[in-house]
mmCIF file of C-alpha atoms in Angstrom:
data_model
loop_
_atom_site.group_PDB
_atom_site.id
_atom_site.type_symbol
_atom_site.label_atom_id
_atom_site.label_comp_id
_atom_site.label_asym_id
_atom_site.label_seq_id
_atom_site.Cartn_x
_atom_site.Cartn_y
_atom_site.Cartn_z
ATOM 1 C CA MET A 1 -9.020 10.633 43.809
ATOM 2 C CA SER A 2 -10.532 13.151 41.263
ATOM 3 C CA ASP A 3 -14.246 14.264 41.623
ATOM 4 C CA THR A 4 -14.433 14.642 37.674
ATOM 5 C CA PRO A 5 -16.521 12.306 35.842
ATOM 6 C CA TYR A 6 -14.392 10.112 33.515
ATOM 7 C CA THR A 7 -15.181 10.698 29.844
ATOM 8 C CA PRO A 8 -13.803 7.805 27.567
ATOM 9 C CA PRO A 9 -12.212 9.311 24.297
ATOM 10 C CA LYS A 10 -13.587 8.022 20.614
ATOM 11 C CA VAL A 11 -10.314 6.196 20.468
ATOM 12 C CA TRP A 12 -8.734 4.532 23.559
ATOM 13 C CA THR A 13 -4.669 4.937 23.379
ATOM 14 C CA TRP A 14 -1.983 3.259 25.931
ATOM 15 C CA ASP A 15 -0.341 6.597 27.015
ATOM 16 C CA LYS A 16 0.340 5.733 30.844
ATOM 17 C CA ALA A 17 0.822 3.098 33.338
ATOM 18 C CA SER A 18 -2.772 1.835 34.796
ATOM 19 C CA GLY A 19 -1.293 2.166 38.332
ATOM 20 C CA GLY A 20 -1.500 0.049 41.391
ATOM 21 C CA GLN A 21 0.028 -3.446 42.107
ATOM 22 C CA PHE A 22 1.010 -5.329 38.957
ATOM 23 C CA ALA A 23 0.576 -2.331 36.630
ATOM 24 C CA ASN A 24 4.223 -2.950 35.328
ATOM 25 C CA ILE A 25 3.059 -6.481 33.765
ATOM 26 C CA ASN A 26 -0.061 -5.077 31.884
ATOM 27 C CA ARG A 27 0.048 -4.192 28.316
ATOM 28 C CA PRO A 28 -2.344 -3.922 25.271
ATOM 29 C CA ILE A 29 -0.231 -6.140 23.051
ATOM 30 C CA ALA A 30 0.752 -9.764 22.908
ATOM 31 C CA GLY A 31 4.081 -11.388 21.829
ATOM 32 C CA PRO A 32 7.576 -11.522 23.503
ATOM 33 C CA THR A 33 9.728 -8.694 24.726
ATOM 34 C CA HIS A 34 12.842 -10.331 24.822
ATOM 35 C CA ASP A 35 14.684 -13.501 23.715
ATOM 36 C CA LYS A 36 15.199 -16.328 26.520
ATOM 37 C CA ASP A 37 14.734 -19.934 26.354
ATOM 38 C CA LEU A 38 12.872 -22.097 28.883
ATOM 39 C CA PRO A 39 14.865 -24.537 30.811
ATOM 40 C CA VAL A 40 14.009 -28.063 30.714
ATOM 41 C CA GLY A 41 14.592 -30.587 33.443
ATOM 42 C CA LYS A 42 14.739 -34.445 33.655
ATOM 43 C CA HIS A 43 11.207 -35.299 33.543
ATOM 44 C CA LYS A 44 8.690 -35.482 30.814
ATOM 45 C CA LEU A 45 6.273 -33.034 32.231
ATOM 46 C CA GLN A 46 7.749 -29.718 32.647
ATOM 47 C CA LEU A 47 5.644 -27.118 34.471
ATOM 48 C CA TYR A 48 6.548 -23.156 34.014
ATOM 49 C CA SER A 49 4.241 -21.401 36.893
ATOM 50 C CA LEU A 50 3.960 -19.303 40.117
ATOM 51 C CA ALA A 51 1.914 -20.144 42.991
ATOM 52 C CA THR A 52 -1.010 -17.723 42.269
ATOM 53 C CA PRO A 53 -4.296 -19.402 42.503
ATOM 54 C CA ASN A 54 -4.339 -20.554 38.994
ATOM 55 C CA GLY A 55 -0.737 -21.872 39.201
ATOM 56 C CA GLN A 56 -1.606 -23.723 42.554
ATOM 57 C CA LYS A 57 -4.123 -25.746 40.507
ATOM 58 C CA ALA A 58 -1.606 -27.527 38.245
ATOM 59 C CA ALA A 59 0.902 -28.081 41.096
ATOM 60 C CA ILE A 60 -1.651 -29.660 43.077
ATOM 61 C CA MET A 61 -2.996 -31.805 40.296
ATOM 62 C CA LEU A 62 0.378 -33.092 39.672
ATOM 63 C CA GLU A 63 1.178 -33.647 43.282
ATOM 64 C CA GLU A 64 -2.357 -35.460 43.580
ATOM 65 C CA LEU A 65 -1.287 -37.911 40.680
ATOM 66 C CA LEU A 66 1.727 -38.745 42.329
ATOM 67 C CA GLU A 67 -0.143 -38.964 45.607
ATOM 68 C CA ALA A 68 -2.240 -41.704 43.681
ATOM 69 C CA GLY A 69 0.846 -43.581 42.538
ATOM 70 C CA VAL A 70 1.039 -42.234 39.037
ATOM 71 C CA SER A 71 4.858 -42.245 38.642
ATOM 72 C CA ALA A 72 4.540 -40.983 34.954
ATOM 73 C CA ALA A 73 3.213 -37.664 36.213
ATOM 74 C CA ASP A 74 6.491 -36.679 37.935
ATOM 75 C CA TYR A 75 7.659 -33.185 36.747
ATOM 76 C CA ASP A 76 9.879 -30.457 37.043
ATOM 77 C CA ALA A 77 8.488 -27.181 38.173
ATOM 78 C CA TRP A 78 10.310 -23.983 37.173
ATOM 79 C CA LEU A 79 9.318 -20.447 38.735
ATOM 80 C CA ILE A 80 8.156 -17.818 36.171
ATOM 81 C CA LYS A 81 8.508 -14.400 38.330
ATOM 82 C CA ILE A 82 5.668 -12.287 36.325
ATOM 83 C CA GLY A 83 6.599 -9.217 38.180
ATOM 84 C CA ASP A 84 10.091 -9.549 36.379
ATOM 85 C CA GLY A 85 8.307 -10.304 32.873
ATOM 86 C CA ASP A 86 9.295 -13.626 32.376
ATOM 87 C CA GLN A 87 6.134 -14.551 30.837
ATOM 88 C CA PHE A 88 7.004 -12.184 28.176
ATOM 89 C CA SER A 89 10.146 -14.369 27.089
ATOM 90 C CA SER A 90 10.301 -15.789 23.467
ATOM 91 C CA GLY A 91 10.497 -19.243 25.424
ATOM 92 C CA PHE A 92 7.338 -18.626 27.497
ATOM 93 C CA VAL A 93 5.157 -17.459 24.609
ATOM 94 C CA ALA A 94 5.943 -20.393 22.443
ATOM 95 C CA VAL A 95 4.496 -22.532 25.168
ATOM 96 C CA ASN A 96 1.546 -19.927 25.818
ATOM 97 C CA PRO A 97 0.861 -17.382 23.710
ATOM 98 C CA ASN A 98 -1.422 -15.499 26.072
ATOM 99 C CA SER A 99 1.760 -15.015 28.422
ATOM 100 C CA LYS A 100 -0.131 -16.193 31.628
ATOM 101 C CA ILE A 101 0.824 -18.763 34.012
ATOM 102 C CA PRO A 102 0.571 -21.785 34.265
ATOM 103 C CA ALA A 103 2.113 -23.576 31.161
ATOM 104 C CA LEU A 104 3.080 -27.087 30.723
ATOM 105 C CA MET A 105 5.005 -29.046 27.948
ATOM 106 C CA ASP A 106 4.322 -32.902 27.718
ATOM 107 C CA HIS A 107 7.727 -34.298 26.406
ATOM 108 C CA SER A 108 6.480 -37.671 26.461
ATOM 109 C CA VAL A 109 4.879 -37.358 23.049
ATOM 110 C CA SER A 110 6.388 -36.368 19.756
ATOM 111 C CA PRO A 111 6.369 -33.475 19.113
ATOM 112 C CA PRO A 112 5.943 -32.107 22.557
ATOM 113 C CA GLN A 113 2.333 -30.982 23.478
ATOM 114 C CA ARG A 114 2.046 -27.545 25.064
ATOM 115 C CA VAL A 115 -0.863 -26.886 27.347
ATOM 116 C CA PHE A 116 -1.899 -23.588 28.487
ATOM 117 C CA GLU A 117 -5.126 -22.475 30.565
ATOM 118 C CA SER A 118 -5.268 -23.778 34.081
ATOM 119 C CA GLY A 119 -8.300 -25.617 33.328
ATOM 120 C CA ALA A 120 -7.240 -27.065 30.092
ATOM 121 C CA ILE A 121 -4.087 -28.305 32.180
ATOM 122 C CA LEU A 122 -6.324 -29.866 34.787
ATOM 123 C CA LEU A 123 -8.322 -31.997 31.835
ATOM 124 C CA TYR A 124 -5.385 -32.854 29.873
ATOM 125 C CA LEU A 125 -3.743 -34.433 32.922
ATOM 126 C CA ALA A 126 -7.204 -36.013 33.893
ATOM 127 C CA GLU A 127 -7.506 -37.585 30.782
ATOM 128 C CA LYS A 128 -4.095 -38.499 30.195
ATOM 129 C CA PHE A 129 -3.632 -40.371 33.461
ATOM 130 C CA GLY A 130 -6.970 -41.532 33.843
ATOM 131 C CA LYS A 131 -7.602 -39.657 37.376
ATOM 132 C CA PHE A 132 -9.732 -37.270 38.987
ATOM 133 C CA LEU A 133 -12.560 -37.099 36.526
ATOM 134 C CA PRO A 134 -15.313 -39.578 36.763
ATOM 135 C CA ALA A 135 -15.972 -42.175 34.294
ATOM 136 C CA ASP A 136 -19.955 -42.035 34.971
ATOM 137 C CA PRO A 137 -21.187 -39.878 32.191
ATOM 138 C CA ALA A 138 -23.509 -37.815 34.679
ATOM 139 C CA ALA A 139 -20.896 -37.444 37.478
ATOM 140 C CA ARG A 140 -18.192 -36.362 34.484
ATOM 141 C CA THR A 141 -20.642 -33.692 33.182
ATOM 142 C CA ALA A 142 -21.104 -32.314 36.736
ATOM 143 C CA ALA A 143 -17.179 -32.135 37.190
ATOM 144 C CA LEU A 144 -16.878 -30.546 33.908
ATOM 145 C CA SER A 145 -19.735 -27.964 34.585
ATOM 146 C CA TRP A 146 -18.066 -26.744 37.713
ATOM 147 C CA LEU A 147 -14.484 -26.944 36.244
ATOM 148 C CA PHE A 148 -15.974 -24.253 33.530
ATOM 149 C CA TRP A 149 -18.044 -22.477 36.139
ATOM 150 C CA GLN A 150 -14.587 -21.488 37.885
ATOM 151 C CA MET A 151 -13.040 -20.575 34.671
ATOM 152 C CA GLY A 152 -15.598 -18.193 34.241
ATOM 153 C CA ALA A 153 -16.518 -16.912 37.773
ATOM 154 C CA GLY A 154 -12.871 -16.705 38.811
ATOM 155 C CA PRO A 155 -11.878 -13.398 36.808
ATOM 156 C CA LEU A 156 -14.869 -11.766 38.810
ATOM 157 C CA LEU A 157 -13.323 -12.693 42.078
ATOM 158 C CA GLY A 158 -9.637 -12.009 40.927
ATOM 159 C CA GLY A 159 -9.766 -9.235 38.585
ATOM 160 C CA GLY A 160 -12.760 -7.833 39.680
ATOM 161 C CA PHE A 161 -13.153 -8.092 43.514
ATOM 162 C CA GLY A 162 -9.397 -8.562 44.366
ATOM 163 C CA HIS A 163 -8.202 -5.641 42.223
ATOM 164 C CA PHE A 164 -10.654 -3.113 43.279
ATOM 165 C CA TYR A 165 -10.665 -4.014 46.778
ATOM 166 C CA ALA A 166 -6.620 -4.863 47.506
ATOM 167 C CA TYR A 167 -4.623 -3.806 44.482
ATOM 168 C CA ALA A 168 -6.208 -0.439 42.940
ATOM 169 C CA PRO A 169 -4.312 2.754 43.731
ATOM 170 C CA GLU A 170 -7.424 4.015 45.031
ATOM 171 C CA LYS A 171 -10.575 2.803 46.592
ATOM 172 C CA TYR A 172 -13.976 3.417 44.732
ATOM 173 C CA GLU A 173 -17.115 2.555 46.292
ATOM 174 C CA TYR A 174 -18.678 1.546 43.200
ATOM 175 C CA PRO A 175 -16.655 -1.108 41.789
ATOM 176 C CA ILE A 176 -16.121 -2.595 45.302
ATOM 177 C CA ASN A 177 -19.770 -2.782 45.876
ATOM 178 C CA ARG A 178 -20.104 -4.342 42.370
ATOM 179 C CA TYR A 179 -17.809 -7.232 42.653
ATOM 180 C CA ALA A 180 -18.425 -7.750 46.532
ATOM 181 C CA MET A 181 -21.897 -8.529 45.728
ATOM 182 C CA GLU A 182 -20.929 -11.042 42.758
ATOM 183 C CA VAL A 183 -18.497 -12.669 44.789
ATOM 184 C CA LYS A 184 -20.868 -13.216 47.735
ATOM 185 C CA ARG A 185 -23.309 -14.503 45.026
ATOM 186 C CA GLN A 186 -20.781 -17.017 43.851
ATOM 187 C CA LEU A 187 -20.054 -18.075 47.544
ATOM 188 C CA ASP A 188 -23.677 -18.667 47.899
ATOM 189 C CA VAL A 189 -23.892 -20.855 44.736
ATOM 190 C CA LEU A 190 -21.249 -22.895 46.310
ATOM 191 C CA ASP A 191 -22.605 -23.103 49.769
ATOM 192 C CA ARG A 192 -25.878 -24.305 48.508
ATOM 193 C CA HIS A 193 -24.412 -26.922 46.132
ATOM 194 C CA LEU A 194 -22.008 -28.238 48.995
ATOM 195 C CA ALA A 195 -24.827 -28.499 51.356
ATOM 196 C CA ASP A 196 -25.976 -31.601 49.357
ATOM 197 C CA ASN A 197 -22.419 -32.705 48.246
ATOM 198 C CA ASP A 198 -19.183 -33.743 49.724
ATOM 199 C CA TYR A 199 -17.476 -32.390 46.651
ATOM 200 C CA MET A 200 -17.956 -30.564 43.756
ATOM 201 C CA ALA A 201 -18.951 -33.327 41.625
ATOM 202 C CA GLY A 202 -20.703 -35.538 44.318
ATOM 203 C CA ASP A 203 -19.093 -37.935 46.425
ATOM 204 C CA ASP A 204 -15.505 -38.021 44.901
ATOM 205 C CA TYR A 205 -12.731 -35.401 44.684
ATOM 206 C CA SER A 206 -11.950 -34.261 40.981
ATOM 207 C CA ILE A 207 -10.566 -31.628 38.956
ATOM 208 C CA ALA A 208 -13.567 -29.220 39.759
ATOM 209 C CA ASP A 209 -12.306 -29.345 43.355
ATOM 210 C CA ILE A 210 -8.674 -28.852 42.159
ATOM 211 C CA ALA A 211 -9.845 -25.705 39.997
ATOM 212 C CA ILE A 212 -12.543 -24.283 42.494
ATOM 213 C CA TRP A 213 -10.275 -24.682 46.029
ATOM 214 C CA PRO A 214 -7.207 -22.318 45.371
ATOM 215 C CA TRP A 215 -9.555 -19.195 44.448
ATOM 216 C CA TYR A 216 -12.877 -19.734 46.731
ATOM 217 C CA GLY A 217 -11.052 -22.266 49.468
ATOM 218 C CA GLY A 218 -8.334 -19.595 49.817
ATOM 219 C CA LEU A 219 -10.747 -16.714 50.037
ATOM 220 C CA VAL A 220 -12.811 -18.549 52.912
ATOM 221 C CA LEU A 221 -9.592 -19.818 54.700
ATOM 222 C CA GLY A 222 -8.511 -16.072 54.948
ATOM 223 C CA ARG A 223 -5.902 -16.386 52.602
ATOM 224 C CA ALA A 224 -7.024 -13.804 49.678
ATOM 225 C CA TYR A 225 -7.135 -9.999 49.633
ATOM 226 C CA ASP A 226 -7.374 -9.580 53.606
ATOM 227 C CA ALA A 227 -11.089 -9.797 52.942
ATOM 228 C CA ALA A 228 -12.583 -12.632 55.013
ATOM 229 C CA GLU A 229 -14.233 -10.166 57.295
ATOM 230 C CA PHE A 230 -15.311 -7.903 54.759
ATOM 231 C CA LEU A 231 -16.800 -10.605 52.740
ATOM 232 C CA ASP A 232 -18.103 -12.455 56.145
ATOM 233 C CA VAL A 233 -16.947 -15.714 54.547
ATOM 234 C CA ALA A 234 -17.569 -17.719 57.906
ATOM 235 C CA SER A 235 -21.200 -17.534 57.116
ATOM 236 C CA TYR A 236 -20.814 -19.827 54.216
ATOM 237 C CA LYS A 237 -20.239 -22.813 56.413
ATOM 238 C CA ASN A 238 -20.642 -25.568 53.600
ATOM 239 C CA VAL A 239 -17.652 -23.631 51.678
ATOM 240 C CA VAL A 240 -15.774 -23.684 54.832
ATOM 241 C CA ARG A 241 -16.078 -27.261 55.569
ATOM 242 C CA TRP A 242 -15.369 -28.185 52.036
ATOM 243 C CA ALA A 243 -12.147 -26.076 52.236
ATOM 244 C CA ARG A 244 -10.824 -27.322 55.400
ATOM 245 C CA GLN A 245 -11.270 -30.713 53.960
ATOM 246 C CA ILE A 246 -9.224 -30.255 50.856
ATOM 247 C CA ASP A 247 -6.720 -28.299 52.795
ATOM 248 C CA GLU A 248 -5.770 -31.341 54.893
ATOM 249 C CA ARG A 249 -4.603 -33.294 51.654
ATOM 250 C CA PRO A 250 -1.051 -34.048 51.608
ATOM 251 C CA ALA A 251 -0.697 -33.449 47.842
ATOM 252 C CA VAL A 252 -2.686 -30.028 48.352
ATOM 253 C CA LYS A 253 -0.404 -29.145 50.952
ATOM 254 C CA ARG A 254 2.677 -29.707 48.529
ATOM 255 C CA GLY A 255 1.412 -28.316 45.569
ATOM 256 C CA ARG A 256 0.719 -24.873 47.254
ATOM 257 C CA MET A 257 4.194 -24.531 47.890
ATOM 258 C CA VAL A 258 5.543 -25.251 44.264
ATOM 259 C CA ASN A 259 6.622 -22.012 42.751
ATOM 260 C CA LYS A 260 5.682 -20.112 45.844
ATOM 261 C CA ALA A 261 7.628 -16.876 46.250
ATOM 262 C CA ASN A 262 6.022 -15.073 48.750
ATOM 263 C CA GLY A 263 4.900 -15.551 52.423
ATOM 264 C CA PRO A 264 6.926 -17.928 54.963
ATOM 265 C CA LEU A 265 10.182 -19.143 53.916
ATOM 266 C CA GLU A 266 9.280 -22.610 54.663
ATOM 267 C CA GLU A 267 6.485 -22.738 52.648
ATOM 268 C CA GLN A 268 8.375 -21.386 49.372
ATOM 269 C CA LEU A 269 9.549 -24.112 46.929
ATOM 270 C CA HIS A 270 10.685 -22.071 44.048
ATOM 271 C CA GLU A 271 11.640 -24.958 41.805
ATOM 272 C CA ARG A 272 10.687 -28.518 42.299
ATOM 273 C CA HIS A 273 12.596 -31.371 40.491
ATOM 274 C CA ASP A 274 12.075 -34.197 42.875
ATOM 275 C CA ALA A 275 9.741 -35.281 45.858
ATOM 276 C CA SER A 276 12.509 -34.655 48.116
ATOM 277 C CA ASP A 277 12.782 -31.030 47.513
ATOM 278 C CA PHE A 278 9.891 -30.350 49.614
ATOM 279 C CA ALA A 279 12.064 -31.498 52.678
ATOM 280 C CA THR A 280 15.529 -30.205 51.661
ATOM 281 C CA LYS A 281 14.967 -27.176 49.228
ATOM 282 C CA THR A 282 12.385 -24.773 50.638
ATOM 283 C CA GLN A 283 13.822 -21.311 51.209
ATOM 284 C CA ASP A 284 14.118 -21.513 55.004
ATOM 285 C CA LYS A 285 16.577 -24.491 54.308
ATOM 286 C CA LEU A 286 18.398 -22.698 51.513
ATOM 287 C CA GLN A 287 18.738 -19.327 52.941
ATOM 288 C CA GLY A 288 19.706 -20.948 56.478
ATOM 289 C CA GLY A 289 22.244 -23.246 54.671
ATOM 290 C CA GLY A 290 20.405 -26.160 55.566
#
């Protein structure tokens, strides 16, 4: 670690990798790096994703719709290996010009509709199928407010705290303290709200919960950045209660597995094309010959 203060140049140029985990996928330009079409399966909805917290949102939403009996929400899920640069293929960039997962193509309409940004995917599916977004104007507004809260707050948890605490090549006190303070403030916001509400928009589970849970639920359940003790997540008792409650939902259990490419093999379903895949196509089954 250098003791020399950094002086920014007059004009920044990209002349070296940023270092740390995921450095190879960061670059200061957009657009494709190579030509490759995306696969298309048998269903009208095609999900291209990876089971990061943002990716989990889309898969959980689709599984919740199926759990609720919406057969038209059946889907194919294709693994996008961001470490390999799959998100920079010409096919993926055509679906999401921002080259981030998740991305969705809806082939039930003509021309097919692309949807990108996880919050937009949740809202699109909620409105398309009339589920998980309250009809009451006040409750709907609350759900959308919390949905957009997550979209704004999440990068401070992931790109801020998570990066400097877990992924940066060196530990620096200033950014870790800065983002730890902000994440704890966010957890306090959630804890105070959930003291008086069963779910984020009141009594009913909604896309607000589906958006917030993979990030903040995962954090308090000890699944993110190995930071549960550091952030004293157990002290946010209402968030923990809410996180455990959602963690028990069958659709959430399935959604967390979709496009998952790390962790226990029995939790990894690299591709999802049928409901039976959860029982027959996880990596423990495939690698074990089962």
